[in-house]
């Protein structure tokens, strides 16, 4: 499988176009984070409530505690409105990560383009994506599986769509993952198609919880590489190779060993 | 069903395991009529191939009857009698399109692992470690065969199970070794190793026009088989200084084509043999390339060295300077079995060859664990074991 990861863009018209398309998606780093919360109100409210609970003064205590709770609520309110998970995801802003993967597929570009554009097909090769919902002509909602039975959602808007050649997208307001990307399909002379995927995303902050952190440590390159491989297998062979579910002379250690070895 | 499972070095057991089922749409389930232990299975038995997991079902040489087909299988139907190639190929990627089936892009579910070890991933193989896909093998009553439209070939009723079984691996493997060398009529071919692949290489060399084939081994019954069944001139490396003898037998030029049908567990003589055994035991190298070194030294200038013997990792003290200075061409790799199925089946049908000539042991799966040991230790004049489940 010709599958390389490289940051050295080859100089072909296609690559320059991808570059432009990715720039036009404009990194959506304006998504609100935890700074949206009313931190002064939360601070003062917490102090009042703590003080009131520490001193046992009957009615006065209840009043102060209630006022403190009110302030804390005011401070947290943007979180109730905008979703805590989302605010957490966009906190502790780290450098955006860029992933760049190329593969060669022995099918025509037009066919691959249509597979990529079909929300029904996407979970067949993007194994970490639970489903893609069609929200409008250029709008889709992506739901990803995260370890620990959690979900991570984002809304993607297609910013550029050239039939059989290129699709560029970015996440929009209301997303738990800030990302943008471009995929291009380029017909090679030997009848094969070069598929080039570039993805930029903002890794969520540590407060999101250990499970999601683990997910994001594992995901970037290797998972996407496997998913692009699954895309190639589906396109060429009509199925994704697997040994999951086949018999073996079992021992208890085996499944453990296998899950360490096998992606599928 | 019952299956031979790997549990560790020198630990093969007959186990009761669940029957295989259709997992992917192009799968078929084959009821195994006849299966064999391959010399390369001994590398698993001896623990030299990494990424085996306790409980893996062994076996990549098998034939049998189709008992179930997946919803998208078109070329096979229940009841067809087939022989199955050991590499698994999708039939639709660039490499399959160019007849390089053992290099299929799409059949190894653990391609990432192979990419780390080899740079790129070869095809998946039945029963041959997770590096090669972790597929359950055919030393069992039933086996799941992926891409069933691409691999299995139907065999006519006029041919017996034993006639066709070796189309799965060793006959095409021996044949490919000669085929890729592009031998000239009248040329001399030297074959290291008179195991099953070496024996088929000798026979194939004559089929493809070699004038003389010289075979090298040290096991008396194998040398006898090479001489009497396959028609080779033979050299025993414990008696003969091989390099001198080969020069002598080729008017000083050396064999134009050298075939290394031994692989990573070669036996040699002298100090170098101890050196390799020690390093391999300590896992400082994964192969003992004695025969490979000798073949490089023996090969005529401008000659071709073909390596059908299996190597899995790293070897050292390879005389690359000799290979370079003599302008040798190297050809190697797993066999593109699919490429040879039809032409070799035709040769069997025309009685040009009876592939069953090398079978020495006809056993059942129950005998499997013992048979691995017998075959590995070359006891009981064992050359090839076939088992009926």
XYZ file of C-alpha atoms in Angstrom:
653
model
C 0.000 0.000 0.000
C 1.477 3.297 -0.990
C 0.727 5.140 2.146
C 3.023 7.830 3.319
C 2.779 10.666 5.706
C 4.638 13.694 4.587
C 4.667 17.378 5.079
C 6.578 18.007 1.918
C 3.847 18.850 -0.513
C 4.669 17.643 -3.978
C 4.332 20.402 -6.482
C 1.297 19.512 -8.456
C -1.614 21.806 -9.230
C -3.801 19.572 -7.023
C -1.688 20.129 -3.940
C -1.678 23.883 -4.370
C -5.422 23.799 -4.647
C -5.692 21.735 -1.473
C -3.497 24.266 0.274
C -5.799 27.082 -0.760
C -8.900 25.114 0.193
C -7.522 24.364 3.640
C -6.590 28.007 4.191
C -10.088 29.063 3.192
C -11.577 26.820 5.899
C -9.990 29.319 8.362
C -9.095 27.696 11.634
C -12.235 28.106 13.761
C -10.371 28.853 16.970
C -13.027 31.287 18.125
C -15.146 28.544 19.673
C -15.992 29.469 23.275
C -14.138 27.689 26.079
C -14.310 27.726 29.844
C -13.482 31.444 29.838
C -17.170 31.908 28.958
C -18.104 30.991 32.509
C -18.590 33.823 35.049
C -15.521 33.082 37.096
C -15.797 36.144 39.475
C -19.385 35.190 40.352
C -18.396 31.575 40.916
C -15.514 32.670 43.151
C -17.493 35.086 45.287
C -20.454 32.684 45.476
C -18.218 29.818 46.586
C -16.588 32.009 49.253
C -19.986 33.116 50.607
C -21.364 29.606 50.706
C -18.250 28.187 52.350
C -18.216 30.946 54.928
C -21.904 30.457 55.670
C -21.573 26.717 56.065
C -18.496 27.034 58.267
C -20.217 29.495 60.637
C -23.395 28.085 62.096
C -25.726 31.078 62.379
C -29.206 29.810 61.658
C -31.186 31.976 59.260
C -28.185 34.109 58.294
C -26.370 30.971 57.242
C -29.209 29.866 55.009
C -29.470 33.279 53.385
C -25.753 33.530 52.688
C -25.591 29.976 51.406
C -28.523 30.647 49.073
C -26.974 33.863 47.805
C -23.682 32.055 47.263
C -25.424 29.288 45.341
C -27.170 31.909 43.234
C -23.889 33.497 42.306
C -22.355 30.141 41.454
C -25.342 29.404 39.220
C -24.976 32.764 37.469
C -21.335 31.994 36.860
C -22.061 28.535 35.452
C -25.069 29.615 33.383
C -23.208 29.983 30.057
C -22.194 26.362 30.557
C -25.819 25.237 30.815
C -26.564 27.184 27.665
C -23.600 26.134 25.558
C -22.891 22.656 26.882
C -20.171 21.976 29.410
C -18.583 19.278 27.315
C -18.108 21.738 24.482
C -16.678 24.424 26.696
C -14.339 21.902 28.270
C -13.305 20.638 24.874
C -12.179 24.041 23.806
C -10.307 24.838 26.950
C -6.644 24.449 27.636
C -6.061 25.357 24.033
C -3.150 23.426 22.624
C -1.404 23.862 19.316
C -3.552 22.597 16.448
C -2.463 19.197 15.151
C -2.168 18.593 11.435
C -2.367 15.114 9.939
C -1.401 14.409 6.389
C -1.936 10.963 4.822
C -1.733 9.760 1.232
C -2.801 6.479 -0.304
C -3.190 5.144 -3.824
C -6.418 3.389 -4.766
C -7.087 1.373 -7.912
C -10.515 2.921 -8.570
C -11.568 6.043 -10.518
C -11.570 9.368 -8.685
C -15.272 9.934 -9.334
C -16.234 6.724 -7.541
C -14.063 7.545 -4.513
C -15.437 11.079 -4.375
C -18.982 9.742 -4.214
C -18.139 7.259 -1.463
C -16.685 10.093 0.589
C -19.713 12.294 -0.012
C -22.187 9.583 1.095
C -23.101 9.826 4.802
C -24.311 6.198 4.689
C -20.879 4.932 3.591
C -18.744 6.966 5.965
C -19.123 4.820 9.127
C -18.131 1.766 7.030
C -14.593 3.059 6.683
C -14.362 5.728 9.385
C -14.616 3.170 12.137
C -14.516 5.727 14.977
C -17.531 7.538 13.519
C -20.838 6.201 14.818
C -22.997 8.030 12.328
C -23.158 11.029 10.070
C -26.415 12.931 9.947
C -27.341 14.946 6.913
C -28.437 18.397 8.124
C -28.522 20.255 4.842
C -26.914 20.618 1.442
C -23.480 21.412 2.875
C -24.065 20.609 6.514
C -23.510 17.331 8.363
C -23.420 16.326 12.015
C -20.687 13.842 12.965
C -20.949 11.610 16.025
C -17.731 9.869 17.075
C -17.281 6.989 19.501
C -14.992 7.751 22.400
C -13.812 5.079 24.861
C -15.970 4.789 27.944
C -19.246 4.830 26.011
C -18.996 8.530 25.355
C -19.809 10.471 22.260
C -18.126 13.434 20.705
C -20.092 15.496 18.200
C -19.334 18.221 15.745
C -21.106 19.924 12.921
C -19.217 20.186 9.696
C -19.818 22.633 6.932
C -18.462 21.891 3.481
C -16.541 24.966 2.455
C -15.512 23.732 -0.961
C -16.834 20.949 -3.126
C -15.407 20.190 -6.554
C -17.063 17.115 -7.960
C -14.671 14.148 -8.353
C -11.736 16.233 -7.187
C -11.820 17.798 -3.788
C -13.885 18.309 -0.634
C -12.933 20.796 2.093
C -14.790 21.286 5.361
C -14.604 22.841 8.795
C -16.436 22.491 12.052
C -18.858 25.250 12.939
C -20.359 26.832 16.051
C -21.816 24.183 18.338
C -19.046 21.618 17.869
C -17.278 19.683 20.579
C -14.307 19.256 18.307
C -12.776 22.118 16.410
C -11.420 20.816 13.147
C -11.027 21.415 9.453
C -9.829 19.307 6.579
C -9.506 18.663 2.899
C -9.506 15.460 0.883
C -8.505 15.346 -2.755
C -8.810 12.694 -5.446
C -6.274 12.876 -8.249
C -6.308 10.554 -11.261
C -2.861 9.070 -11.848
C -1.579 8.002 -15.253
C -1.860 4.277 -14.476
C -5.599 4.458 -13.842
C -5.233 4.653 -10.083
C -6.244 7.559 -7.884
C -4.114 9.331 -5.343
C -6.164 10.152 -2.258
C -4.703 12.816 -0.040
C -6.258 13.655 3.324
C -5.234 16.636 5.416
C -6.858 17.261 8.732
C -6.328 19.993 11.291
C -7.841 19.869 14.723
C -7.608 21.434 18.123
C -7.017 18.697 20.714
C -9.497 19.072 23.575
C -8.193 20.143 26.927
C -7.278 17.877 29.807
C -10.425 18.717 31.769
C -12.436 16.734 29.265
C -11.659 13.627 31.178
C -9.082 10.917 31.019
C -11.015 8.770 28.551
C -11.133 11.444 25.912
C -7.544 12.328 26.512
C -6.567 8.726 25.860
C -8.674 8.745 22.737
C -6.903 11.779 21.436
C -3.503 10.411 22.201
C -4.320 7.290 20.231
C -6.358 8.701 17.419
C -4.492 11.125 15.338
C -2.233 9.486 12.886
C -2.626 5.745 13.345
C -6.410 5.583 13.530
C -6.845 7.833 10.514
C -4.268 5.819 8.628
C -6.248 2.643 9.380
C -9.468 4.342 8.342
C -8.028 5.481 5.056
C -6.835 1.901 4.599
C -10.366 0.667 5.295
C -11.611 3.185 2.693
C -9.183 1.723 0.146
C -10.225 -1.849 1.002
C -13.918 -1.047 0.665
C -13.363 0.789 -2.608
C -11.156 -1.881 -4.161
C -12.255 -5.162 -2.624
C -15.772 -4.378 -1.421
C -15.059 -5.334 2.186
C -12.684 -4.576 5.025
C -10.359 -7.471 5.910
C -10.927 -8.807 9.403
C -10.340 -11.825 11.617
C -12.713 -10.718 14.362
C -15.119 -13.527 15.158
C -13.101 -16.411 13.774
C -12.458 -19.518 15.905
C -9.352 -20.198 17.948
C -8.266 -22.577 20.674
C -9.035 -20.184 23.425
C -7.283 -19.213 26.562
C -8.263 -16.256 28.675
C -5.062 -14.380 27.934
C -5.672 -14.611 24.268
C -8.307 -11.917 23.815
C -6.094 -9.542 25.732
C -3.126 -10.297 23.560
C -5.242 -9.993 20.440
C -6.687 -6.633 21.278
C -3.152 -5.388 21.685
C -2.179 -6.779 18.299
C -5.230 -6.273 16.158
C -6.959 -3.144 15.062
C -9.979 -4.869 13.626
C -14.732 -28.744 15.282
C -11.239 -30.032 15.957
C -8.190 -27.992 15.003
C -4.435 -27.992 15.545
C -3.625 -24.952 17.650
C -0.318 -23.318 18.512
C 0.309 -22.752 22.194
C 3.987 -21.863 22.192
C 7.360 -23.180 21.185
C 7.088 -26.922 20.452
C 3.550 -26.908 21.823
C 0.901 -27.805 19.229
C -2.363 -29.277 20.523
C -5.498 -30.717 19.010
C -8.333 -28.594 20.393
C -12.093 -28.474 20.188
C -12.906 -24.987 18.849
C -16.061 -23.296 17.496
C -16.852 -23.835 13.808
C -15.894 -20.930 11.557
C -18.661 -18.696 10.212
C -19.055 -16.309 7.299
C -17.782 -12.928 8.525
C -17.336 -10.917 5.328
C -19.559 -11.094 2.229
C -16.878 -12.700 0.009
C -16.065 -15.498 2.514
C -16.610 -19.205 1.993
C -16.398 -22.030 4.501
C -14.437 -25.078 3.334
C -14.725 -28.528 4.870
C -11.119 -29.703 4.819
C -10.517 -33.031 3.058
C -6.772 -33.040 3.267
C -4.199 -30.728 4.874
C -0.425 -30.767 5.250
C 2.342 -29.517 7.497
C 4.627 -27.166 5.604
C 8.327 -26.728 6.308
C 7.546 -23.095 7.072
C 5.132 -24.256 9.812
C 8.237 -25.539 11.574
C 9.443 -21.945 12.004
C 6.234 -21.378 13.986
C 6.745 -24.641 15.872
C 10.278 -23.598 16.777
C 9.080 -20.155 17.846
C 11.006 -18.094 15.302
C 8.056 -16.205 13.818
C 6.906 -13.391 16.119
C 3.275 -12.363 16.795
C 1.841 -15.852 17.215
C -0.843 -15.936 19.894
C -1.664 -18.840 22.113
C -4.592 -20.721 20.522
C -3.971 -19.715 16.891
C -5.160 -22.389 14.446
C -2.275 -23.532 12.233
C -2.045 -24.636 8.618
C -1.873 -23.019 5.200
C -1.850 -26.055 2.908
C -5.337 -27.485 2.562
C -8.055 -28.495 0.128
C -11.646 -29.566 0.578
C -15.283 -29.008 -0.191
C -17.269 -25.768 -0.120
C -20.014 -26.032 2.522
C -21.145 -22.400 2.764
C -20.671 -19.222 0.740
C -21.095 -15.574 1.655
C -23.785 -13.430 -0.031
C -21.384 -11.921 -2.593
C -19.518 -15.051 -3.670
C -20.220 -15.762 -7.334
C -17.690 -18.257 -8.643
C -18.170 -20.961 -6.019
C -21.131 -22.950 -4.827
C -21.758 -25.424 -2.052
C -20.331 -28.810 -2.981
C -17.458 -27.554 -5.155
C -14.189 -29.341 -4.491
C -11.395 -26.792 -4.307
C -7.768 -26.254 -3.415
C -6.940 -22.968 -1.689
C -3.774 -20.829 -2.158
C -1.948 -20.030 1.085
C -1.742 -16.251 0.514
C -5.045 -14.415 0.721
C -5.595 -11.955 -2.135
C -8.438 -9.498 -2.781
C -8.116 -9.699 -6.564
C -8.765 -5.988 -7.092
C -5.782 -3.976 -5.865
C -2.846 -2.865 -7.979
C -0.704 -5.865 -6.968
C -3.462 -8.389 -7.649
C -4.017 -6.743 -11.044
C -0.346 -7.297 -11.842
C -0.430 -10.955 -10.705
C 1.520 -10.278 -7.508
C -1.057 -11.909 -5.298
C 1.226 -12.474 -2.292
C 1.683 -8.698 -2.189
C -2.054 -7.918 -2.043
C -2.745 -4.527 -0.454
C -6.051 -5.438 1.120
C -5.969 -8.844 2.777
C -3.901 -8.208 5.902
C -6.024 -6.872 8.785
C -2.811 -6.155 10.699
C -1.131 -4.315 7.857
C 0.064 -1.609 10.249
C 2.119 -4.206 12.100
C 3.756 -5.476 8.926
C 4.394 -1.894 7.815
C 6.375 -1.306 10.979
C 8.421 -4.463 10.441
C 8.823 -4.365 6.682
C 7.946 -0.851 5.526
C 4.931 -2.182 3.622
C 2.489 -4.989 4.264
C 2.381 -8.231 2.267
C -0.821 -10.260 1.840
C -2.448 -12.081 4.735
C -1.635 -15.796 5.023
C -3.667 -18.604 6.579
C -2.396 -19.699 9.984
C 0.857 -17.799 9.867
C 1.063 -15.282 12.740
C -0.700 -12.001 13.328
C 1.956 -10.148 11.388
C 0.466 -11.910 8.345
C -3.108 -11.190 9.367
C -3.858 -13.671 12.149
C -6.130 -15.790 9.930
C -7.210 -19.163 11.354
C -5.511 -21.919 9.366
C -6.552 -25.107 7.625
C -5.216 -27.828 9.932
C -8.797 -28.142 11.081
C -12.083 -29.683 10.046
C -13.365 -26.405 8.600
C -11.765 -23.151 7.570
C -13.030 -19.711 6.606
C -11.637 -18.592 3.254
C -11.868 -14.832 2.569
C -12.127 -13.519 -1.021
C -13.392 -16.926 -2.088
C -13.974 -15.770 -5.677
C -10.293 -15.015 -6.078
C -8.274 -17.785 -4.399
C -9.810 -21.267 -4.499
C -9.648 -23.215 -7.760
C -12.128 -25.987 -8.571
C -10.502 -29.352 -9.213
C -11.844 -32.098 -11.485
C -13.168 -35.338 -10.006
C -10.621 -37.304 -11.982
C -7.872 -36.052 -9.680
C -7.462 -37.290 -6.095
C -7.061 -35.075 -3.042
C -3.369 -35.952 -2.897
C -2.930 -35.061 -6.576
C -4.022 -31.463 -6.019
C -3.256 -30.622 -2.352
C 0.213 -29.254 -3.049
C -1.123 -26.645 -5.463
C -1.871 -24.719 -2.253
C 1.807 -23.950 -1.669
C 4.839 -26.150 -2.239
C 4.374 -27.035 -5.932
C 3.822 -23.414 -7.054
C 6.549 -22.305 -4.624
C 9.117 -24.636 -6.154
C 7.870 -23.741 -9.636
C 7.966 -19.979 -9.072
C 11.572 -20.244 -7.860
C 12.567 -21.497 -11.300
C 10.048 -19.426 -13.258
C 11.306 -16.069 -11.929
C 14.923 -17.030 -12.639
C 14.220 -17.004 -16.384
C 16.521 -19.941 -16.954
C 18.095 -20.437 -20.361
C 17.798 -23.798 -22.086
C 20.821 -25.893 -21.224
C 21.634 -24.039 -18.019
C 22.597 -25.517 -14.673
C 20.477 -24.946 -11.596
C 21.655 -25.590 -8.035
C 19.084 -26.126 -5.302
C 19.913 -25.836 -1.602
C 17.548 -27.960 0.476
C 15.819 -31.152 -0.690
C 12.706 -30.675 1.388
C 9.337 -30.460 -0.375
C 9.954 -27.032 -1.956
C 13.444 -28.027 -3.089
C 12.108 -31.242 -4.628
C 9.412 -29.350 -6.532
C 12.026 -26.800 -7.626
C 14.158 -29.609 -9.059
C 11.210 -31.069 -10.971
C 10.155 -27.610 -12.167
C 13.673 -26.784 -13.324
C 13.611 -29.782 -15.671
C 10.082 -28.861 -16.817
C 11.314 -25.380 -17.714
C 14.334 -26.538 -19.673
C 17.274 -26.867 -17.286
C 20.007 -29.189 -18.546
C 21.343 -30.167 -15.147
C 20.079 -29.720 -11.588
C 22.406 -30.133 -8.614
C 20.741 -30.611 -5.223
C 22.371 -30.006 -1.836
C 21.254 -31.416 1.526
C 22.529 -33.687 4.290
C 19.499 -35.878 5.019
C 20.106 -39.216 3.243
C 16.481 -40.013 2.362
C 15.935 -36.526 0.981
C 19.062 -36.756 -1.148
C 17.850 -40.140 -2.352
C 14.485 -38.664 -3.265
C 16.154 -35.762 -5.098
C 18.241 -38.211 -7.101
C 15.767 -40.988 -7.801
C 12.408 -39.227 -7.892
C 13.447 -35.828 -9.217
C 16.518 -36.726 -11.237
C 19.035 -34.347 -9.665
C 22.736 -34.828 -9.156
C 23.211 -34.598 -5.399
C 25.796 -33.262 -2.973
C 25.865 -33.958 0.754
C 27.274 -30.921 2.524
C 28.640 -32.964 5.392
C 30.856 -34.907 2.962
C 31.501 -32.589 0.050
C 33.057 -29.123 0.059
C 30.117 -27.549 -1.741
C 31.776 -24.552 -3.391
C 34.577 -26.631 -4.924
C 32.191 -29.394 -5.982
C 29.805 -26.967 -7.676
C 32.653 -25.305 -9.567
C 33.889 -28.682 -10.664
C 30.453 -29.720 -11.897
C 29.946 -26.512 -13.898
C 33.275 -26.314 -15.702
C 34.510 -23.723 -13.253
C 31.709 -21.232 -13.886
C 29.275 -21.951 -11.071
C 25.538 -22.537 -11.453
C 23.794 -19.747 -13.347
C 20.696 -20.134 -11.183
C 20.886 -20.828 -7.449
C 17.757 -21.616 -5.451
C 17.817 -21.310 -1.689
C 14.960 -23.558 -0.550
C 16.019 -23.683 3.079
C 15.213 -20.437 4.810
C 15.883 -19.157 8.265
C 16.773 -22.395 10.018
C 19.531 -23.686 7.807
C 21.977 -26.280 9.058
C 25.613 -25.844 8.194
C 28.974 -27.086 9.300
C 31.823 -25.640 11.260
C 32.303 -22.513 13.285
C 29.834 -20.338 11.347
C 27.015 -22.755 12.172
C 27.647 -22.450 15.915
C 27.908 -18.694 15.557
C 24.487 -18.506 13.839
C 22.819 -20.921 16.238
C 24.075 -18.933 19.209
C 22.956 -15.608 17.772
C 19.568 -16.975 16.762
C 19.032 -18.496 20.196
C 19.851 -15.133 21.760
C 17.541 -13.465 19.191
C 20.405 -11.347 17.927
C 19.467 -12.473 14.453
C 16.229 -14.145 13.426
C 17.662 -16.387 10.745
C 20.579 -18.778 10.307
C 21.439 -17.912 6.722
C 24.077 -20.555 6.116
C 22.635 -21.795 2.835
C 22.018 -18.245 1.635
C 25.656 -17.309 2.207
C 26.861 -20.403 0.408
C 24.513 -19.823 -2.531
C 25.860 -16.283 -2.975
C 29.421 -17.579 -2.991
C 28.581 -20.424 -5.398
C 26.486 -18.500 -7.907
C 28.032 -17.832 -11.316
C 28.924 -14.258 -12.292
C 25.834 -12.488 -13.562
C 23.688 -15.294 -12.163
C 20.342 -15.235 -10.384
C 19.771 -16.197 -6.775
C 16.187 -17.109 -5.905
C 15.034 -17.374 -2.301
C 11.765 -19.246 -1.801
C 12.924 -20.218 1.708
C 11.198 -18.149 4.376
C 13.034 -15.363 6.160
C 11.208 -13.318 8.746
C 13.571 -10.820 10.262
C 17.228 -9.924 10.301
C 20.326 -11.880 9.401
C 23.968 -10.925 9.444
C 27.298 -11.801 7.903
C 25.667 -11.768 4.502
C 28.461 -11.593 1.884
C 26.913 -8.669 0.074
C 30.303 -7.794 -1.398
C 30.374 -11.131 -3.241
C 26.832 -10.599 -4.527
C 27.698 -7.082 -5.669
C 31.016 -7.941 -7.230
C 29.534 -10.806 -9.231
C 26.561 -8.766 -10.383
C 23.978 -11.184 -9.019
C 20.226 -10.747 -9.361
C 18.153 -11.559 -6.282
C 14.565 -12.793 -6.522
C 12.612 -13.659 -3.420
C 9.313 -13.576 -1.637
C 6.181 -15.490 -0.868
C 4.628 -17.325 -3.785
C 1.998 -15.722 -6.009
C 0.159 -19.039 -5.903
C -2.927 -17.769 -7.748
C -0.767 -17.076 -10.809
C 0.248 -20.747 -11.125
C -2.932 -22.620 -10.208
C -4.320 -23.101 -13.719
C -1.079 -23.946 -15.560
C 0.095 -26.331 -12.845
C -3.298 -28.017 -12.531
C -3.084 -28.563 -16.288
C 0.356 -30.176 -15.915
C -1.025 -32.517 -13.246
C -3.973 -33.415 -15.470
C -1.599 -34.161 -18.355
C 0.383 -36.459 -16.037
C 3.532 -34.389 -16.430
C 3.968 -34.640 -12.690
C 2.472 -36.599 -9.788
C 2.847 -34.171 -6.875
C 2.074 -36.853 -4.301
C 5.512 -38.488 -4.857
C 6.986 -36.891 -1.735
C 4.306 -37.886 0.786
C 5.882 -40.101 3.438
C 3.285 -39.838 6.214
C -0.487 -40.163 5.859
C -2.026 -39.325 9.226
C -5.039 -37.790 10.961
C -5.363 -34.511 12.861
C -5.004 -36.469 16.122
C -1.486 -37.398 15.026
C -0.713 -33.731 14.305
C 1.157 -32.711 17.468
C 3.447 -35.758 17.191
C 3.828 -35.249 13.440
C 5.192 -31.731 13.948
C 7.976 -33.185 16.062
C 8.696 -36.069 13.695
C 8.859 -33.698 10.715
C 10.995 -31.123 12.534
C 13.497 -33.730 13.720
C 13.431 -35.471 10.312
C 12.808 -38.758 12.112
C 11.236 -41.760 10.493
C 12.465 -40.580 7.068
C 9.786 -37.917 7.155
C 9.643 -35.657 4.104
C 5.981 -34.645 3.890
C 3.079 -35.135 6.260
C -0.534 -35.011 5.081
C -3.458 -35.273 7.483
C -7.096 -36.142 6.970
C -9.287 -34.368 9.566
